[in-house]
């Protein structure tokens, strides 16, 4: 009968061990923070240095928004002077959509194709901030395009993204060229 008592003791020890493990797991779950929204954790970028550099180097007035609500979060920035003076500033809009400003002296058709990811020109135009923007649609992104930015021949400005034309217009209206 000595063998039965040993088996009971082993089974009891296993149950107690399992209870301790479950309790430890519950404690970790409760006290370790976790994010339930499922969305990506996007980091806000400070584009001040890149903007200053681009405004000094670019042969056109470089566009950046002023006065957008704080919910508009800048997430990407770059200036490539060696590659057709290309400026890019990407934003995460309040509703989660993506909106970007792009400018370049690259051949307009190629730059618009790249910035809008395949959108095509429509006949629709919008007057925003005293400038006439042309709508592009049908690609991965919708886009508003301003050719010959502030009279600089060959400089193209594109506001594109997954956002609505209303959001693209809000970004275009906030752009200050310097």
PDB file of C-alpha atoms in Angstrom:
ATOM      1  CA  UNK A   1       0.000   0.000   0.000  1.00  0.00           C
ATOM      2  CA  UNK A   2       3.005   2.240   0.273  1.00  0.00           C
ATOM      3  CA  UNK A   3       2.958   2.693  -3.505  1.00  0.00           C
ATOM      4  CA  UNK A   4      -0.577   4.152  -3.518  1.00  0.00           C
ATOM      5  CA  UNK A   5       0.332   6.882  -1.024  1.00  0.00           C
ATOM      6  CA  UNK A   6       3.309   7.915  -3.211  1.00  0.00           C
ATOM      7  CA  UNK A   7       1.122   8.171  -6.311  1.00  0.00           C
ATOM      8  CA  UNK A   8      -1.413  10.334  -4.482  1.00  0.00           C
ATOM      9  CA  UNK A   9       1.354  12.612  -3.253  1.00  0.00           C
ATOM     10  CA  UNK A  10       2.735  12.972  -6.815  1.00  0.00           C
ATOM     11  CA  UNK A  11      -0.715  13.788  -8.250  1.00  0.00           C
ATOM     12  CA  UNK A  12      -1.349  16.331  -5.470  1.00  0.00           C
ATOM     13  CA  UNK A  13       2.045  17.976  -6.173  1.00  0.00           C
ATOM     14  CA  UNK A  14       1.234  18.218  -9.894  1.00  0.00           C
ATOM     15  CA  UNK A  15      -2.129  19.882  -9.194  1.00  0.00           C
ATOM     16  CA  UNK A  16      -0.490  22.354  -6.784  1.00  0.00           C
ATOM     17  CA  UNK A  17       2.242  23.133  -9.341  1.00  0.00           C
ATOM     18  CA  UNK A  18      -0.343  23.704 -12.047  1.00  0.00           C
ATOM     19  CA  UNK A  19      -2.251  26.039  -9.715  1.00  0.00           C
ATOM     20  CA  UNK A  20       0.902  28.082  -9.019  1.00  0.00           C
ATOM     21  CA  UNK A  21       1.647  28.354 -12.753  1.00  0.00           C
ATOM     22  CA  UNK A  22      -1.916  29.489 -13.557  1.00  0.00           C
ATOM     23  CA  UNK A  23      -1.787  32.030 -10.726  1.00  0.00           C
ATOM     24  CA  UNK A  24       1.572  33.391 -11.977  1.00  0.00           C
ATOM     25  CA  UNK A  25       0.159  33.672 -15.513  1.00  0.00           C
ATOM     26  CA  UNK A  26      -2.893  35.555 -14.243  1.00  0.00           C
ATOM     27  CA  UNK A  27      -0.709  37.984 -12.276  1.00  0.00           C
ATOM     28  CA  UNK A  28       1.466  38.630 -15.356  1.00  0.00           C
ATOM     29  CA  UNK A  29      -1.606  39.218 -17.534  1.00  0.00           C
ATOM     30  CA  UNK A  30      -3.075  41.718 -15.080  1.00  0.00           C
ATOM     31  CA  UNK A  31       0.087  43.711 -14.432  1.00  0.00           C
ATOM     32  CA  UNK A  32       1.854  43.730 -17.787  1.00  0.00           C
ATOM     33  CA  UNK A  33       0.391  46.498 -19.990  1.00  0.00           C
ATOM     34  CA  UNK A  34      -1.093  45.440 -23.292  1.00  0.00           C
ATOM     35  CA  UNK A  35      -2.713  47.446 -26.069  1.00  0.00           C
ATOM     36  CA  UNK A  36      -6.138  46.272 -27.170  1.00  0.00           C
ATOM     37  CA  UNK A  37      -6.806  48.723 -30.023  1.00  0.00           C
ATOM     38  CA  UNK A  38      -4.975  46.524 -32.534  1.00  0.00           C
ATOM     39  CA  UNK A  39      -3.564  49.495 -34.416  1.00  0.00           C
ATOM     40  CA  UNK A  40       0.096  50.114 -35.054  1.00  0.00           C
ATOM     41  CA  UNK A  41       2.047  52.195 -32.579  1.00  0.00           C
ATOM     42  CA  UNK A  42       3.142  55.040 -34.859  1.00  0.00           C
ATOM     43  CA  UNK A  43       5.881  57.331 -33.711  1.00  0.00           C
ATOM     44  CA  UNK A  44       5.517  61.055 -34.341  1.00  0.00           C
ATOM     45  CA  UNK A  45       8.568  62.402 -36.194  1.00  0.00           C
ATOM     46  CA  UNK A  46      10.030  65.870 -35.871  1.00  0.00           C
ATOM     47  CA  UNK A  47      10.762  67.042 -39.387  1.00  0.00           C
ATOM     48  CA  UNK A  48      12.173  70.492 -38.522  1.00  0.00           C
ATOM     49  CA  UNK A  49      15.767  69.710 -39.536  1.00  0.00           C
ATOM     50  CA  UNK A  50      14.792  68.005 -42.804  1.00  0.00           C
ATOM     51  CA  UNK A  51      12.407  70.846 -43.675  1.00  0.00           C
ATOM     52  CA  UNK A  52      15.083  73.486 -43.061  1.00  0.00           C
ATOM     53  CA  UNK A  53      17.569  71.512 -45.151  1.00  0.00           C
ATOM     54  CA  UNK A  54      15.094  71.044 -47.992  1.00  0.00           C
ATOM     55  CA  UNK A  55      14.095  74.719 -47.979  1.00  0.00           C
ATOM     56  CA  UNK A  56      17.752  75.725 -48.284  1.00  0.00           C
ATOM     57  CA  UNK A  57      18.606  73.221 -50.997  1.00  0.00           C
ATOM     58  CA  UNK A  58      15.503  72.815 -53.166  1.00  0.00           C
ATOM     59  CA  UNK A  59      15.059  74.977 -56.276  1.00  0.00           C
ATOM     60  CA  UNK A  60      11.344  75.368 -55.488  1.00  0.00           C
ATOM     61  CA  UNK A  61       9.397  76.600 -52.435  1.00  0.00           C
ATOM     62  CA  UNK A  62       9.106  73.541 -50.170  1.00  0.00           C
ATOM     63  CA  UNK A  63       5.636  72.776 -48.795  1.00  0.00           C
ATOM     64  CA  UNK A  64       4.899  71.847 -45.195  1.00  0.00           C
ATOM     65  CA  UNK A  65       1.595  72.126 -43.323  1.00  0.00           C
ATOM     66  CA  UNK A  66       0.972  74.729 -40.653  1.00  0.00           C
ATOM     67  CA  UNK A  67      -1.998  74.753 -38.323  1.00  0.00           C
ATOM     68  CA  UNK A  68      -3.161  71.159 -38.735  1.00  0.00           C
ATOM     69  CA  UNK A  69      -4.919  69.792 -35.633  1.00  0.00           C
ATOM     70  CA  UNK A  70      -2.671  67.844 -33.248  1.00  0.00           C
ATOM     71  CA  UNK A  71      -4.435  64.600 -34.248  1.00  0.00           C
ATOM     72  CA  UNK A  72      -2.564  64.752 -37.577  1.00  0.00           C
ATOM     73  CA  UNK A  73       0.628  62.863 -36.769  1.00  0.00           C
ATOM     74  CA  UNK A  74       3.751  63.240 -38.966  1.00  0.00           C
ATOM     75  CA  UNK A  75       5.239  59.773 -39.440  1.00  0.00           C
ATOM     76  CA  UNK A  76       7.791  59.997 -42.264  1.00  0.00           C
ATOM     77  CA  UNK A  77      10.064  62.601 -43.821  1.00  0.00           C
ATOM     78  CA  UNK A  78      12.868  62.675 -46.375  1.00  0.00           C
ATOM     79  CA  UNK A  79      14.579  65.004 -48.812  1.00  0.00           C
ATOM     80  CA  UNK A  80      16.674  63.605 -51.636  1.00  0.00           C
ATOM     81  CA  UNK A  81      18.486  66.441 -53.355  1.00  0.00           C
ATOM     82  CA  UNK A  82      20.489  64.115 -55.564  1.00  0.00           C
ATOM     83  CA  UNK A  83      17.312  62.451 -56.842  1.00  0.00           C
ATOM     84  CA  UNK A  84      15.390  65.240 -58.577  1.00  0.00           C
ATOM     85  CA  UNK A  85      15.124  67.307 -55.385  1.00  0.00           C
ATOM     86  CA  UNK A  86      12.399  65.068 -54.018  1.00  0.00           C
ATOM     87  CA  UNK A  87      10.644  66.114 -50.783  1.00  0.00           C
ATOM     88  CA  UNK A  88       8.287  63.774 -48.903  1.00  0.00           C
ATOM     89  CA  UNK A  89       6.327  64.317 -45.699  1.00  0.00           C
ATOM     90  CA  UNK A  90       3.863  61.629 -44.591  1.00  0.00           C
ATOM     91  CA  UNK A  91       1.064  61.958 -42.037  1.00  0.00           C
ATOM     92  CA  UNK A  92      -1.252  59.638 -40.164  1.00  0.00           C
ATOM     93  CA  UNK A  93      -4.652  61.373 -40.297  1.00  0.00           C
ATOM     94  CA  UNK A  94      -7.035  61.410 -37.305  1.00  0.00           C
ATOM     95  CA  UNK A  95      -9.176  58.582 -38.709  1.00  0.00           C
ATOM     96  CA  UNK A  96      -6.163  56.364 -39.424  1.00  0.00           C
ATOM     97  CA  UNK A  97      -5.770  57.160 -43.099  1.00  0.00           C
ATOM     98  CA  UNK A  98      -2.440  58.104 -44.683  1.00  0.00           C
ATOM     99  CA  UNK A  99      -1.858  61.494 -46.316  1.00  0.00           C
ATOM    100  CA  UNK A 100       1.477  62.626 -47.776  1.00  0.00           C
ATOM    101  CA  UNK A 101       2.934  65.725 -49.365  1.00  0.00           C
ATOM    102  CA  UNK A 102       5.444  65.153 -52.133  1.00  0.00           C
ATOM    103  CA  UNK A 103       7.362  67.590 -54.296  1.00  0.00           C
ATOM    104  CA  UNK A 104       9.945  67.100 -57.000  1.00  0.00           C
ATOM    105  CA  UNK A 105      11.585  68.474 -60.125  1.00  0.00           C
ATOM    106  CA  UNK A 106      11.402  64.959 -61.581  1.00  0.00           C
ATOM    107  CA  UNK A 107       9.522  64.630 -64.869  1.00  0.00           C
ATOM    108  CA  UNK A 108       5.927  65.453 -63.765  1.00  0.00           C
ATOM    109  CA  UNK A 109       4.217  62.391 -65.262  1.00  0.00           C
ATOM    110  CA  UNK A 110       6.710  60.032 -63.605  1.00  0.00           C
ATOM    111  CA  UNK A 111       6.594  61.809 -60.248  1.00  0.00           C
ATOM    112  CA  UNK A 112       2.782  61.930 -60.161  1.00  0.00           C
ATOM    113  CA  UNK A 113       2.614  58.231 -61.098  1.00  0.00           C
ATOM    114  CA  UNK A 114       5.042  57.378 -58.287  1.00  0.00           C
ATOM    115  CA  UNK A 115       3.544  59.680 -55.628  1.00  0.00           C
ATOM    116  CA  UNK A 116      -0.062  58.650 -56.322  1.00  0.00           C
ATOM    117  CA  UNK A 117       0.828  55.032 -56.990  1.00  0.00           C
ATOM    118  CA  UNK A 118      -0.967  54.837 -60.287  1.00  0.00           C
ATOM    119  CA  UNK A 119      -3.761  57.428 -60.092  1.00  0.00           C
ATOM    120  CA  UNK A 120      -4.925  59.027 -63.330  1.00  0.00           C
ATOM    121  CA  UNK A 121      -5.789  62.634 -64.067  1.00  0.00           C
ATOM    122  CA  UNK A 122      -9.443  63.644 -64.018  1.00  0.00           C
ATOM    123  CA  UNK A 123     -11.106  66.758 -65.355  1.00  0.00           C
ATOM    124  CA  UNK A 124     -12.003  67.849 -61.817  1.00  0.00           C
ATOM    125  CA  UNK A 125     -10.073  70.695 -60.227  1.00  0.00           C
ATOM    126  CA  UNK A 126     -10.283  72.380 -56.835  1.00  0.00           C
ATOM    127  CA  UNK A 127      -9.392  75.904 -55.818  1.00  0.00           C
ATOM    128  CA  UNK A 128      -7.500  75.527 -52.518  1.00  0.00           C
ATOM    129  CA  UNK A 129      -5.523  78.306 -50.905  1.00  0.00           C
ATOM    130  CA  UNK A 130      -5.572  80.414 -54.041  1.00  0.00           C
ATOM    131  CA  UNK A 131      -4.112  77.601 -56.171  1.00  0.00           C
ATOM    132  CA  UNK A 132      -5.782  75.282 -58.663  1.00  0.00           C
ATOM    133  CA  UNK A 133      -5.245  71.628 -57.824  1.00  0.00           C
ATOM    134  CA  UNK A 134      -6.127  68.799 -60.220  1.00  0.00           C
ATOM    135  CA  UNK A 135      -7.702  65.593 -58.907  1.00  0.00           C
ATOM    136  CA  UNK A 136      -6.160  62.233 -59.715  1.00  0.00           C
ATOM    137  CA  UNK A 137      -7.932  58.976 -58.905  1.00  0.00           C
ATOM    138  CA  UNK A 138      -7.964  55.245 -59.612  1.00  0.00           C
ATOM    139  CA  UNK A 139      -4.579  54.263 -58.210  1.00  0.00           C
ATOM    140  CA  UNK A 140      -3.650  53.008 -54.807  1.00  0.00           C
ATOM    141  CA  UNK A 141      -3.955  56.613 -53.603  1.00  0.00           C
ATOM    142  CA  UNK A 142      -6.222  59.511 -54.440  1.00  0.00           C
ATOM    143  CA  UNK A 143      -4.256  62.679 -55.201  1.00  0.00           C
ATOM    144  CA  UNK A 144      -4.359  66.433 -55.643  1.00  0.00           C
ATOM    145  CA  UNK A 145      -1.670  67.764 -57.985  1.00  0.00           C
ATOM    146  CA  UNK A 146      -0.261  71.267 -58.337  1.00  0.00           C
ATOM    147  CA  UNK A 147       1.954  71.740 -61.392  1.00  0.00           C
ATOM    148  CA  UNK A 148       4.638  74.433 -61.622  1.00  0.00           C
ATOM    149  CA  UNK A 149       4.526  75.122 -57.884  1.00  0.00           C
ATOM    150  CA  UNK A 150       4.302  78.880 -57.249  1.00  0.00           C
ATOM    151  CA  UNK A 151       5.421  79.615 -60.777  1.00  0.00           C
ATOM    152  CA  UNK A 152       8.555  77.471 -60.565  1.00  0.00           C
ATOM    153  CA  UNK A 153       8.573  75.675 -63.900  1.00  0.00           C
ATOM    154  CA  UNK A 154       9.069  71.951 -63.492  1.00  0.00           C
ATOM    155  CA  UNK A 155       8.279  71.737 -59.778  1.00  0.00           C
ATOM    156  CA  UNK A 156       5.316  69.489 -59.015  1.00  0.00           C
ATOM    157  CA  UNK A 157       3.492  69.200 -55.684  1.00  0.00           C
ATOM    158  CA  UNK A 158       1.338  66.150 -54.933  1.00  0.00           C
ATOM    159  CA  UNK A 159      -0.892  65.595 -51.901  1.00  0.00           C
ATOM    160  CA  UNK A 160      -1.813  61.911 -51.992  1.00  0.00           C
ATOM    161  CA  UNK A 161      -2.918  59.091 -49.762  1.00  0.00           C
ATOM    162  CA  UNK A 162      -5.620  56.710 -48.675  1.00  0.00           C
ATOM    163  CA  UNK A 163      -7.634  59.567 -47.187  1.00  0.00           C
ATOM    164  CA  UNK A 164     -10.664  61.176 -48.795  1.00  0.00           C
ATOM    165  CA  UNK A 165     -10.431  64.176 -51.115  1.00  0.00           C
ATOM    166  CA  UNK A 166     -11.732  66.194 -48.176  1.00  0.00           C
ATOM    167  CA  UNK A 167      -8.693  65.154 -46.109  1.00  0.00           C
ATOM    168  CA  UNK A 168      -6.337  65.743 -49.020  1.00  0.00           C
ATOM    169  CA  UNK A 169      -7.898  69.197 -49.416  1.00  0.00           C
ATOM    170  CA  UNK A 170      -7.428  69.896 -45.707  1.00  0.00           C
ATOM    171  CA  UNK A 171      -3.732  69.067 -46.048  1.00  0.00           C
ATOM    172  CA  UNK A 172      -3.389  71.140 -49.245  1.00  0.00           C
ATOM    173  CA  UNK A 173      -5.064  74.115 -47.541  1.00  0.00           C
ATOM    174  CA  UNK A 174      -2.623  73.878 -44.619  1.00  0.00           C
ATOM    175  CA  UNK A 175       0.475  73.882 -46.844  1.00  0.00           C
ATOM    176  CA  UNK A 176       2.820  76.844 -46.553  1.00  0.00           C
ATOM    177  CA  UNK A 177       5.431  77.200 -49.258  1.00  0.00           C
ATOM    178  CA  UNK A 178       8.787  78.721 -48.406  1.00  0.00           C
TER     179      UNK A 178
END
